[in-house]
Amino acid sequence: MLRVFWCILLRDLTLALRRRTDVLTTLFFFIIVVSLFPLGVGTERQILQILGPGVVWVAALLASMLALERLFAADYEDGTLEQMVLTAQPLSLLVLAKITAHWLLTGLPLVLIAPLVGMQYHLSDDAILITMAALLLGTPVLSLIGAIGAALTLGLRGGGILLSLLILPLYIPVLVYGAGAVTASGIDMADTRPYLALLGAFLVAALTFAPLASSAALKISIE
Amino acid sequence: MASNWFRFAAPASFYPLAGRLIPVFWILTGVCLLVGLYWGFFQTPDQLGGSNAQKEYYRIIFIHVPSAWMSMWLYVVMVGWAAIGLVFNTRLSFMMANAVAPTGAIFTFLALWTGAFWGRPSWGTYWDWDPRLTTELILFFMYIGYIALHSAIDDTRRADRAAALLAIVGLAMIPLIFWSVNCPDPNQCAALHQRSDLTQIEGNILFSMLAVTFGFWMYSFATVLMRLRSIILTREADNTWVQELIVKGDRA
């Protein structure tokens, strides 16, 4: 079981590293979106400190969604996905491996780049740490929920736009609590643990149900 | 008797049954709405007393609350039919889920719309980022997503199953929407909406609210069945019974 998981994970990572631009595009999209806000709303320190948490999360949502379209698309086009569905291995495990690879390539870089964004928005060191923790817990949820949408819209015309329509409403709780954690860290005496605990709960729930739902969606899309 | 029930799982036998039921539901809709609104407008106290006296405009409640209830309930009904369709692979349940979605979306929109008109005089704003308002808006997006996904897929079978799965995934949001107003600890959630508690409502107001809710329910039955009949006709257009129906010009 574990061997299959590793096999798919390493395959997806190798494929992505052969085509590095795909990964870098998402990362730069994130950085550019985040950099646009100060230019739009003004560069006053106080405004930026208030806006920061929300902007980081909205940009992370959009960046992770941008990459979702490719999650199953390439395998679907060349027929690999069909073979995966036909193998004796549990499909949800294969899907989980693909989602993990997707998160390592698009979610994790966002976590690592967060201090840079924090500097742009004059966030305190504490707030930057909380941002990273919240992103670390929240971005896997985005990949997991997003995979369901990506599987449902596989091979449809205008799939990308449709994907955003289906998935963004489901992202809202993550956005609320993720940004809430960072905002709370700026307030004296405020406790950020409840927010992080809730994000952790979302992660556990998504880890349990999302692979099952995405593999069911894949079977519907492929048959 | 059990086999009698399953008889109506076939579109061909459900179609005439729905045709007979629709007028009944329309009549019930009319009666309930007339009674509920008459009672609400003329038999209830003029304004809520106390420190937050509301004038006549509080009567929006008779549309607002029932439509908000229906918006959540219809989503659950839609998911129920979608799940039955996925499990038992019955065509009619998918058609039913499909027919429910637009009515649910309309009630969600109505709840938001009347809420905005109520919010203007009482809170001084059409819109606020109150948890209840926000979650109701998300519900509206979820209905739109369901309808959009279904209409984006040409193959009906795949469309039915994909949209059903999406609806089931979205069900995770319904408790959030429901408890956003009935928050277990009111100190933890800042909301403009008060806690809803049926026992604290004045009897006449409660009566007309329930009457309108029942009327909306009947309205949903009527419109869903009408939509269902047209969906059945479209999807079964190649079958002999539909062709015969058209030849006969029978509208039953």
Tab-separated table of C-alpha atoms in Angstrom:
chain	number	residue	atom	x	y	z
A	1	MET	CA	0.000	0.000	0.000
A	2	LEU	CA	2.620	2.488	1.104
A	3	ARG	CA	4.817	1.489	-1.847
A	4	VAL	CA	2.061	2.435	-4.305
A	5	PHE	CA	1.630	5.763	-2.570
A	6	TRP	CA	5.365	6.513	-2.800
A	7	CYS	CA	5.490	5.361	-6.382
A	8	ILE	CA	2.777	7.762	-7.556
A	9	LEU	CA	4.115	10.588	-5.379
A	10	LEU	CA	7.661	10.278	-6.758
A	11	ARG	CA	6.380	9.951	-10.308
A	12	ASP	CA	4.331	13.142	-10.036
A	13	LEU	CA	7.193	15.012	-8.397
A	14	THR	CA	9.660	13.876	-11.067
A	15	LEU	CA	7.261	14.866	-13.835
A	16	ALA	CA	6.801	18.292	-12.265
A	17	LEU	CA	10.526	18.842	-11.804
A	18	ARG	CA	11.084	18.092	-15.475
A	19	ARG	CA	8.749	20.986	-16.229
A	20	ARG	CA	9.663	23.487	-13.571
A	21	THR	CA	7.811	26.445	-15.104
A	22	ASP	CA	4.439	25.014	-14.058
A	23	VAL	CA	5.433	25.095	-10.412
A	24	LEU	CA	7.111	28.477	-10.628
A	25	THR	CA	4.115	30.029	-12.409
A	26	THR	CA	1.872	29.347	-9.424
A	27	LEU	CA	4.419	30.735	-7.003
A	28	PHE	CA	4.947	33.903	-9.004
A	29	PHE	CA	1.223	34.324	-9.465
A	30	PHE	CA	0.931	34.321	-5.674
A	31	ILE	CA	3.727	36.844	-5.239
A	32	ILE	CA	2.371	39.156	-7.947
A	33	VAL	CA	-1.214	39.119	-6.622
A	34	VAL	CA	0.067	39.871	-3.130
A	35	SER	CA	2.226	42.726	-4.457
A	36	LEU	CA	-0.666	44.269	-6.381
A	37	PHE	CA	-2.742	45.128	-3.308
A	38	PRO	CA	-0.410	47.767	-1.801
A	39	LEU	CA	-0.302	49.431	-5.223
A	40	GLY	CA	-4.101	49.459	-5.343
A	41	VAL	CA	-5.043	50.524	-1.828
A	42	GLY	CA	-2.053	52.607	-0.819
A	43	THR	CA	1.116	51.813	1.046
A	44	GLU	CA	0.323	53.139	4.500
A	45	ARG	CA	1.754	50.891	7.144
A	46	GLN	CA	-1.433	50.555	9.181
A	47	ILE	CA	-3.693	49.742	6.247
A	48	LEU	CA	-1.254	47.088	5.079
A	49	GLN	CA	-1.063	45.492	8.515
A	50	ILE	CA	-4.866	45.164	8.567
A	51	LEU	CA	-5.093	43.945	4.976
A	52	GLY	CA	-2.146	41.558	5.117
A	53	PRO	CA	-3.709	38.374	6.531
A	54	GLY	CA	-6.720	38.487	4.224
A	55	VAL	CA	-4.681	39.262	1.129
A	56	VAL	CA	-2.247	36.409	1.781
A	57	TRP	CA	-5.130	33.961	2.116
A	58	VAL	CA	-7.111	35.157	-0.883
A	59	ALA	CA	-3.957	35.008	-3.005
A	60	ALA	CA	-3.207	31.507	-1.681
A	61	LEU	CA	-6.768	30.415	-2.572
A	62	LEU	CA	-6.469	31.743	-6.108
A	63	ALA	CA	-2.979	30.330	-6.633
A	64	SER	CA	-3.943	26.886	-5.421
A	65	MET	CA	-7.040	26.950	-7.637
A	66	LEU	CA	-5.009	28.009	-10.651
A	67	ALA	CA	-2.885	24.886	-10.330
A	68	LEU	CA	-5.802	22.533	-9.675
A	69	GLU	CA	-6.825	22.316	-13.303
A	70	ARG	CA	-3.620	20.455	-14.068
A	71	LEU	CA	-4.021	17.976	-11.211
A	72	PHE	CA	-5.658	15.268	-13.282
A	73	ALA	CA	-5.730	16.847	-16.750
A	74	ALA	CA	-2.425	15.526	-18.162
A	75	ASP	CA	-3.027	11.974	-16.935
A	76	TYR	CA	-6.558	12.133	-18.276
A	77	GLU	CA	-5.443	13.176	-21.741
A	78	ASP	CA	-2.794	10.478	-22.218
A	79	GLY	CA	-4.903	7.705	-20.692
A	80	THR	CA	-2.797	7.113	-17.575
A	81	LEU	CA	-5.712	8.018	-15.352
A	82	GLU	CA	-7.871	5.340	-16.906
A	83	GLN	CA	-5.189	2.768	-16.154
A	84	MET	CA	-5.001	3.985	-12.556
A	85	VAL	CA	-8.749	3.558	-12.146
A	86	LEU	CA	-8.460	0.019	-13.536
A	87	THR	CA	-5.636	-1.136	-11.244
A	88	ALA	CA	-6.349	-3.326	-8.243
A	89	GLN	CA	-4.982	-0.639	-5.915
A	90	PRO	CA	-7.526	1.484	-4.030
A	91	LEU	CA	-8.148	4.546	-6.139
A	92	SER	CA	-8.473	6.863	-3.157
A	93	LEU	CA	-4.894	6.032	-2.154
A	94	LEU	CA	-3.610	6.886	-5.634
A	95	VAL	CA	-5.619	10.094	-5.569
A	96	LEU	CA	-4.218	10.970	-2.152
A	97	ALA	CA	-0.698	10.487	-3.506
A	98	LYS	CA	-1.448	12.809	-6.422
A	99	ILE	CA	-2.956	15.396	-4.070
A	100	THR	CA	0.101	15.163	-1.797
A	101	ALA	CA	2.390	15.771	-4.757
A	102	HIS	CA	0.217	18.688	-5.804
A	103	TRP	CA	0.424	20.217	-2.343
A	104	LEU	CA	4.213	19.745	-2.134
A	105	LEU	CA	4.527	21.600	-5.437
A	106	THR	CA	2.013	24.410	-4.930
A	107	GLY	CA	1.043	24.645	-1.249
A	108	LEU	CA	4.378	24.181	0.476
A	109	PRO	CA	6.156	26.893	-1.576
A	110	LEU	CA	3.469	29.337	-0.430
A	111	VAL	CA	4.204	28.465	3.198
A	112	LEU	CA	7.917	29.002	2.635
A	113	ILE	CA	7.452	32.300	0.827
A	114	ALA	CA	5.162	33.684	3.564
A	115	PRO	CA	7.926	35.583	5.464
A	116	LEU	CA	8.643	37.588	2.327
A	117	VAL	CA	4.989	38.557	2.069
A	118	GLY	CA	4.973	39.337	5.771
A	119	MET	CA	7.781	41.830	5.211
A	120	GLN	CA	5.857	43.486	2.378
A	121	TYR	CA	2.905	43.991	4.704
A	122	HIS	CA	4.922	44.968	7.802
A	123	LEU	CA	3.640	42.011	9.800
A	124	SER	CA	5.313	41.323	13.148
A	125	ASP	CA	7.509	38.254	13.618
A	126	ASP	CA	4.778	36.583	15.649
A	127	ALA	CA	2.216	37.223	12.954
A	128	ILE	CA	4.557	35.779	10.325
A	129	LEU	CA	5.005	32.598	12.340
A	130	ILE	CA	1.239	32.264	12.776
A	131	THR	CA	0.736	32.933	9.060
A	132	MET	CA	3.116	30.107	8.230
A	133	ALA	CA	1.448	27.745	10.701
A	134	ALA	CA	-2.011	28.618	9.386
A	135	LEU	CA	-0.892	28.178	5.769
A	136	LEU	CA	0.768	24.889	6.668
A	137	LEU	CA	-2.533	23.593	8.062
A	138	GLY	CA	-4.810	25.314	5.556
A	139	THR	CA	-3.225	24.813	2.135
A	140	PRO	CA	-3.496	20.985	2.243
A	141	VAL	CA	-7.239	21.445	2.854
A	142	LEU	CA	-7.390	23.625	-0.254
A	143	SER	CA	-5.649	20.935	-2.322
A	144	LEU	CA	-7.883	18.197	-0.909
A	145	ILE	CA	-11.191	20.010	-1.480
A	146	GLY	CA	-9.970	21.307	-4.805
A	147	ALA	CA	-9.188	17.798	-6.013
A	148	ILE	CA	-12.903	16.952	-5.794
A	149	GLY	CA	-13.723	19.897	-8.025
A	150	ALA	CA	-10.886	19.090	-10.414
A	151	ALA	CA	-12.137	15.509	-10.730
A	152	LEU	CA	-15.728	16.638	-11.325
A	153	THR	CA	-14.824	19.124	-14.067
A	154	LEU	CA	-12.331	16.842	-15.801
A	155	GLY	CA	-12.328	17.333	-19.544
A	156	LEU	CA	-15.161	19.881	-19.640
A	157	ARG	CA	-15.068	22.965	-21.829
A	158	GLY	CA	-14.597	26.011	-19.621
A	159	GLY	CA	-13.622	23.669	-16.816
A	160	GLY	CA	-11.350	26.221	-15.132
A	161	ILE	CA	-14.029	28.862	-14.623
A	162	LEU	CA	-16.532	26.236	-13.536
A	163	LEU	CA	-13.988	24.842	-11.080
A	164	SER	CA	-13.704	28.215	-9.355
A	165	LEU	CA	-17.480	28.495	-9.123
A	166	LEU	CA	-17.773	25.072	-7.483
A	167	ILE	CA	-14.774	25.225	-5.174
A	168	LEU	CA	-14.483	28.793	-3.905
A	169	PRO	CA	-17.648	28.642	-1.750
A	170	LEU	CA	-16.270	25.518	-0.075
A	171	TYR	CA	-12.952	27.307	0.570
A	172	ILE	CA	-14.605	30.063	2.595
A	173	PRO	CA	-14.338	28.428	6.071
A	174	VAL	CA	-10.597	27.904	5.556
A	175	LEU	CA	-10.229	31.526	4.460
A	176	VAL	CA	-12.171	32.802	7.478
A	177	TYR	CA	-10.256	30.841	10.094
A	178	GLY	CA	-6.878	31.118	8.354
A	179	ALA	CA	-7.073	34.894	8.122
A	180	GLY	CA	-8.682	34.983	11.576
A	181	ALA	CA	-5.654	33.287	13.121
A	182	VAL	CA	-3.283	35.886	11.707
A	183	THR	CA	-5.525	38.798	12.694
A	184	ALA	CA	-5.905	37.428	16.215
A	185	SER	CA	-2.122	37.174	16.577
A	186	GLY	CA	-1.934	40.959	16.178
A	187	ILE	CA	-4.258	41.590	19.119
A	188	ASP	CA	-2.878	41.551	22.662
A	189	MET	CA	-4.111	38.722	24.848
A	190	ALA	CA	-5.905	37.073	21.921
A	191	ASP	CA	-5.500	33.333	21.655
A	192	THR	CA	-4.699	31.976	18.197
A	193	ARG	CA	-4.872	28.336	19.224
A	194	PRO	CA	-8.637	27.910	18.627
A	195	TYR	CA	-8.198	29.073	15.035
A	196	LEU	CA	-5.300	26.722	14.407
A	197	ALA	CA	-7.163	23.880	16.125
A	198	LEU	CA	-10.159	24.455	13.839
A	199	LEU	CA	-7.893	24.508	10.777
A	200	GLY	CA	-6.392	21.241	12.009
A	201	ALA	CA	-9.887	19.806	12.365
A	202	PHE	CA	-10.708	20.842	8.792
A	203	LEU	CA	-7.505	19.138	7.675
A	204	VAL	CA	-8.370	15.871	9.410
A	205	ALA	CA	-11.917	15.906	8.039
A	206	ALA	CA	-10.688	16.716	4.526
A	207	LEU	CA	-7.997	14.028	4.694
A	208	THR	CA	-10.646	11.488	5.625
A	209	PHE	CA	-13.368	12.334	3.130
A	210	ALA	CA	-11.806	14.215	0.217
A	211	PRO	CA	-9.812	11.279	-1.282
A	212	LEU	CA	-12.960	9.138	-1.226
A	213	ALA	CA	-15.052	11.880	-2.794
A	214	SER	CA	-12.435	12.661	-5.471
A	215	SER	CA	-12.024	9.032	-6.443
A	216	ALA	CA	-15.816	8.712	-6.719
A	217	ALA	CA	-15.812	11.856	-8.865
A	218	LEU	CA	-13.023	10.463	-11.052
A	219	LYS	CA	-14.991	7.278	-11.651
A	220	ILE	CA	-18.004	9.348	-12.695
A	221	SER	CA	-15.908	11.469	-15.046
A	222	ILE	CA	-14.114	8.578	-16.689
A	223	GLU	CA	-16.765	5.922	-17.206
B	1	MET	CA	-48.504	-2.810	-1.124
B	2	ALA	CA	-44.778	-2.224	-1.294
B	3	SER	CA	-44.614	-2.914	-4.992
B	4	ASN	CA	-47.233	-0.234	-5.520
B	5	TRP	CA	-44.839	2.416	-4.291
B	6	PHE	CA	-42.019	1.350	-6.536
B	7	ARG	CA	-44.387	1.596	-9.492
B	8	PHE	CA	-44.006	5.379	-9.330
B	9	ALA	CA	-40.222	5.182	-9.555
B	10	ALA	CA	-40.717	4.795	-13.286
B	11	PRO	CA	-41.033	8.162	-15.041
B	12	ALA	CA	-43.823	6.801	-17.259
B	13	SER	CA	-46.096	6.086	-14.314
B	14	PHE	CA	-45.034	9.078	-12.237
B	15	TYR	CA	-45.777	11.557	-14.993
B	16	PRO	CA	-49.617	11.255	-14.862
B	17	LEU	CA	-49.557	11.095	-11.042
B	18	ALA	CA	-47.598	14.355	-10.905
B	19	GLY	CA	-50.089	15.860	-13.339
B	20	ARG	CA	-52.942	15.023	-10.990
B	21	LEU	CA	-51.118	16.303	-7.899
B	22	ILE	CA	-50.006	19.688	-9.245
B	23	PRO	CA	-53.453	21.421	-9.126
B	24	VAL	CA	-53.973	20.161	-5.569
B	25	PHE	CA	-50.660	21.658	-4.455
B	26	TRP	CA	-51.395	24.957	-6.207
B	27	ILE	CA	-54.758	25.230	-4.414
B	28	LEU	CA	-53.101	24.461	-1.055
B	29	THR	CA	-50.407	27.065	-1.830
B	30	GLY	CA	-53.049	29.700	-2.468
B	31	VAL	CA	-55.038	28.882	0.646
B	32	CYS	CA	-52.035	28.764	2.992
B	33	LEU	CA	-50.447	31.945	1.661
B	34	LEU	CA	-53.735	33.847	1.818
B	35	VAL	CA	-54.459	32.695	5.371
B	36	GLY	CA	-50.854	33.211	6.524
B	37	LEU	CA	-50.468	36.665	5.015
B	38	TYR	CA	-53.969	37.819	6.052
B	39	TRP	CA	-53.234	36.734	9.614
B	40	GLY	CA	-49.792	38.257	9.475
B	41	PHE	CA	-51.013	41.621	8.199
B	42	PHE	CA	-54.232	42.094	10.165
B	43	GLN	CA	-54.260	39.824	13.198
B	44	THR	CA	-50.840	40.431	14.703
B	45	PRO	CA	-49.734	43.194	17.112
B	46	ASP	CA	-48.831	46.435	15.346
B	47	GLN	CA	-45.307	46.665	16.564
B	48	LEU	CA	-42.962	44.748	18.728
B	49	GLY	CA	-42.809	46.575	22.004
B	50	GLY	CA	-39.898	47.075	24.311
B	51	SER	CA	-36.669	48.865	23.651
B	52	ASN	CA	-36.336	47.827	20.004
B	53	ALA	CA	-39.785	48.721	18.768
B	54	GLN	CA	-40.105	47.848	15.113
B	55	LYS	CA	-42.814	49.397	13.026
B	56	GLU	CA	-44.910	47.768	10.344
B	57	TYR	CA	-41.851	46.687	8.407
B	58	TYR	CA	-41.257	43.762	10.745
B	59	ARG	CA	-43.984	42.005	8.740
B	60	ILE	CA	-41.295	41.147	6.195
B	61	ILE	CA	-40.663	38.291	8.625
B	62	PHE	CA	-43.614	36.420	7.157
B	63	ILE	CA	-41.754	36.037	3.869
B	64	HIS	CA	-38.172	36.253	5.111
B	65	VAL	CA	-38.065	33.504	7.736
B	66	PRO	CA	-40.107	30.902	5.814
B	67	SER	CA	-37.987	31.394	2.690
B	68	ALA	CA	-34.769	31.070	4.731
B	69	TRP	CA	-36.083	27.814	6.226
B	70	MET	CA	-37.050	26.532	2.798
B	71	SER	CA	-33.673	27.445	1.317
B	72	MET	CA	-31.849	25.141	3.742
B	73	TRP	CA	-34.472	22.435	3.790
B	74	LEU	CA	-34.641	22.221	-0.009
B	75	TYR	CA	-30.863	21.758	-0.166
B	76	VAL	CA	-31.170	18.795	2.190
B	77	VAL	CA	-34.034	17.416	0.085
B	78	MET	CA	-31.947	17.860	-3.061
B	79	VAL	CA	-29.006	16.010	-1.483
B	80	GLY	CA	-31.400	13.290	-0.319
B	81	TRP	CA	-32.659	12.653	-3.854
B	82	ALA	CA	-29.132	12.888	-5.243
B	83	ALA	CA	-27.893	10.306	-2.718
B	84	ILE	CA	-30.805	7.968	-3.486
B	85	GLY	CA	-29.972	8.345	-7.153
B	86	LEU	CA	-26.292	7.512	-6.601
B	87	VAL	CA	-27.074	4.489	-4.414
B	88	PHE	CA	-30.016	2.927	-6.229
B	89	ASN	CA	-29.240	4.280	-9.688
B	90	THR	CA	-32.804	5.444	-10.256
B	91	ARG	CA	-33.390	7.934	-13.031
B	92	LEU	CA	-36.311	9.648	-11.374
B	93	SER	CA	-34.412	10.618	-8.211
B	94	PHE	CA	-31.771	12.469	-10.227
B	95	MET	CA	-34.523	14.247	-12.121
B	96	MET	CA	-36.115	15.138	-8.781
B	97	ALA	CA	-32.830	16.559	-7.414
B	98	ASN	CA	-32.532	18.527	-10.613
B	99	ALA	CA	-36.036	19.895	-10.336
B	100	VAL	CA	-35.531	20.966	-6.705
B	101	ALA	CA	-32.371	23.036	-7.333
B	102	PRO	CA	-33.925	26.103	-9.049
B	103	THR	CA	-36.709	26.388	-6.457
B	104	GLY	CA	-34.103	26.211	-3.684
B	105	ALA	CA	-32.002	28.877	-5.370
B	106	ILE	CA	-35.067	31.123	-5.715
B	107	PHE	CA	-35.911	30.797	-2.009
B	108	THR	CA	-32.301	31.542	-1.058
B	109	PHE	CA	-32.387	34.620	-3.220
B	110	LEU	CA	-35.749	35.635	-1.737
B	111	ALA	CA	-34.378	35.251	1.806
B	112	LEU	CA	-31.369	37.447	0.950
B	113	TRP	CA	-33.514	39.997	-0.891
B	114	THR	CA	-36.144	40.390	1.827
B	115	GLY	CA	-33.340	40.403	4.402
B	116	ALA	CA	-31.729	43.357	2.644
B	117	PHE	CA	-35.013	45.280	2.675
B	118	TRP	CA	-35.510	44.493	6.333
B	119	GLY	CA	-31.930	45.333	7.182
B	120	ARG	CA	-32.167	48.824	5.684
B	121	PRO	CA	-34.726	50.258	8.165
B	122	SER	CA	-33.675	48.219	11.199
B	123	TRP	CA	-29.874	48.113	10.923
B	124	GLY	CA	-29.443	51.063	8.587
B	125	THR	CA	-27.752	48.962	5.930
B	126	TYR	CA	-28.775	46.642	3.121
B	127	TRP	CA	-25.911	44.309	3.715
B	128	ASP	CA	-23.613	43.449	6.562
B	129	TRP	CA	-21.083	40.670	6.973
B	130	ASP	CA	-23.184	38.998	9.606
B	131	PRO	CA	-22.499	35.224	9.808
B	132	ARG	CA	-26.061	34.369	8.834
B	133	LEU	CA	-26.072	36.643	5.795
B	134	THR	CA	-22.703	35.398	4.648
B	135	THR	CA	-23.544	31.722	5.003
B	136	GLU	CA	-26.859	32.212	3.218
B	137	LEU	CA	-24.918	33.826	0.365
B	138	ILE	CA	-22.616	30.779	0.282
B	139	LEU	CA	-25.711	28.564	0.079
B	140	PHE	CA	-26.842	30.580	-2.923
B	141	PHE	CA	-23.437	30.031	-4.570
B	142	MET	CA	-23.746	26.314	-3.876
B	143	TYR	CA	-27.098	26.105	-5.657
B	144	ILE	CA	-25.629	28.045	-8.577
B	145	GLY	CA	-22.625	25.692	-8.636
B	146	TYR	CA	-24.884	22.639	-8.743
B	147	ILE	CA	-26.952	24.062	-11.601
B	148	ALA	CA	-23.836	25.236	-13.477
B	149	LEU	CA	-22.050	21.889	-13.200
B	150	HIS	CA	-25.152	20.034	-14.346
B	151	SER	CA	-25.648	22.239	-17.368
B	152	ALA	CA	-21.946	22.184	-18.307
B	153	ILE	CA	-21.898	18.418	-18.862
B	154	ASP	CA	-23.624	17.232	-22.020
B	155	ASP	CA	-23.859	13.566	-21.118
B	156	THR	CA	-26.938	13.419	-18.859
B	157	ARG	CA	-25.793	10.387	-16.928
B	158	ARG	CA	-22.445	11.919	-16.045
B	159	ALA	CA	-24.070	15.290	-15.334
B	160	ASP	CA	-26.525	13.698	-12.899
B	161	ARG	CA	-23.886	11.779	-11.022
B	162	ALA	CA	-21.273	14.552	-10.919
B	163	ALA	CA	-23.761	17.174	-9.737
B	164	ALA	CA	-25.119	14.738	-7.142
B	165	LEU	CA	-21.628	14.198	-5.738
B	166	LEU	CA	-21.028	17.947	-5.623
B	167	ALA	CA	-24.310	18.433	-3.749
B	168	ILE	CA	-23.326	15.797	-1.200
B	169	VAL	CA	-19.922	17.424	-0.646
B	170	GLY	CA	-21.679	20.756	-0.174
B	171	LEU	CA	-23.866	19.243	2.539
B	172	ALA	CA	-20.918	19.755	4.897
B	173	MET	CA	-21.769	23.472	4.829
B	174	ILE	CA	-25.410	23.134	5.918
B	175	PRO	CA	-24.666	22.735	9.669
B	176	LEU	CA	-22.492	25.864	9.449
B	177	ILE	CA	-25.346	27.792	7.873
B	178	PHE	CA	-27.856	26.485	10.388
B	179	TRP	CA	-25.777	27.120	13.495
B	180	SER	CA	-24.508	30.470	12.310
B	181	VAL	CA	-27.699	31.883	13.838
B	182	ASN	CA	-28.280	29.353	16.621
B	183	CYS	CA	-24.741	29.581	17.878
B	184	PRO	CA	-24.263	27.417	20.999
B	185	ASP	CA	-22.606	30.250	22.879
B	186	PRO	CA	-23.854	33.688	21.751
B	187	ASN	CA	-20.820	35.381	23.284
B	188	GLN	CA	-18.574	33.562	20.841
B	189	CYS	CA	-20.282	34.716	17.655
B	190	ALA	CA	-20.991	38.355	17.036
B	191	ALA	CA	-24.159	38.424	14.985
B	192	LEU	CA	-26.823	40.953	14.192
B	193	HIS	CA	-29.447	38.238	14.011
B	194	GLN	CA	-30.950	37.300	17.320
B	195	ARG	CA	-31.107	33.697	18.354
B	196	SER	CA	-34.159	32.102	16.855
B	197	ASP	CA	-36.332	30.426	19.410
B	198	LEU	CA	-39.819	29.326	18.463
B	199	THR	CA	-41.092	29.431	22.048
B	200	GLN	CA	-40.399	33.154	22.347
B	201	ILE	CA	-42.486	34.195	19.369
B	202	GLU	CA	-45.899	35.749	19.899
B	203	GLY	CA	-48.619	33.190	19.062
B	204	ASN	CA	-50.265	35.057	16.166
B	205	ILE	CA	-46.937	35.796	14.521
B	206	LEU	CA	-45.857	32.189	14.876
B	207	PHE	CA	-49.148	30.991	13.408
B	208	SER	CA	-48.907	33.121	10.288
B	209	MET	CA	-45.194	32.301	9.886
B	210	LEU	CA	-45.964	28.587	9.987
B	211	ALA	CA	-48.902	29.035	7.613
B	212	VAL	CA	-46.682	30.833	5.084
B	213	THR	CA	-44.007	28.162	5.530
B	214	PHE	CA	-46.578	25.490	4.769
B	215	GLY	CA	-47.696	27.512	1.757
B	216	PHE	CA	-44.109	27.770	0.524
B	217	TRP	CA	-43.809	24.049	1.000
B	218	MET	CA	-46.838	23.433	-1.175
B	219	TYR	CA	-45.488	25.935	-3.700
B	220	SER	CA	-42.231	23.965	-3.808
B	221	PHE	CA	-44.105	20.719	-4.380
B	222	ALA	CA	-46.107	22.293	-7.193
B	223	THR	CA	-43.179	23.933	-9.004
B	224	VAL	CA	-40.859	20.958	-8.509
B	225	LEU	CA	-43.446	18.582	-9.936
B	226	MET	CA	-44.094	20.898	-12.887
B	227	ARG	CA	-40.367	21.128	-13.597
B	228	LEU	CA	-40.052	17.389	-13.115
B	229	ARG	CA	-42.728	16.766	-15.725
B	230	SER	CA	-40.884	18.810	-18.309
B	231	ILE	CA	-37.586	17.123	-17.416
B	232	ILE	CA	-39.244	13.721	-17.840
B	233	LEU	CA	-40.641	14.719	-21.235
B	234	THR	CA	-37.270	16.038	-22.428
B	235	ARG	CA	-35.281	13.015	-21.310
B	236	GLU	CA	-37.784	10.359	-22.300
B	237	ALA	CA	-38.621	12.008	-25.603
B	238	ASP	CA	-37.559	8.907	-27.539
B	239	ASN	CA	-39.833	6.546	-25.622
B	240	THR	CA	-43.099	5.302	-27.050
B	241	TRP	CA	-45.249	6.504	-24.189
B	242	VAL	CA	-44.129	10.084	-24.707
B	243	GLN	CA	-44.750	9.817	-28.449
B	244	GLU	CA	-48.224	8.439	-27.787
B	245	LEU	CA	-48.864	11.231	-25.326
B	246	ILE	CA	-47.995	13.790	-27.952
B	247	VAL	CA	-50.148	12.101	-30.606
B	248	LYS	CA	-53.113	11.991	-28.243
B	249	GLY	CA	-52.507	15.574	-27.201
B	250	ASP	CA	-53.284	14.389	-23.709
B	251	ARG	CA	-52.301	16.825	-21.027
B	252	ALA	CA	-53.199	14.689	-18.025
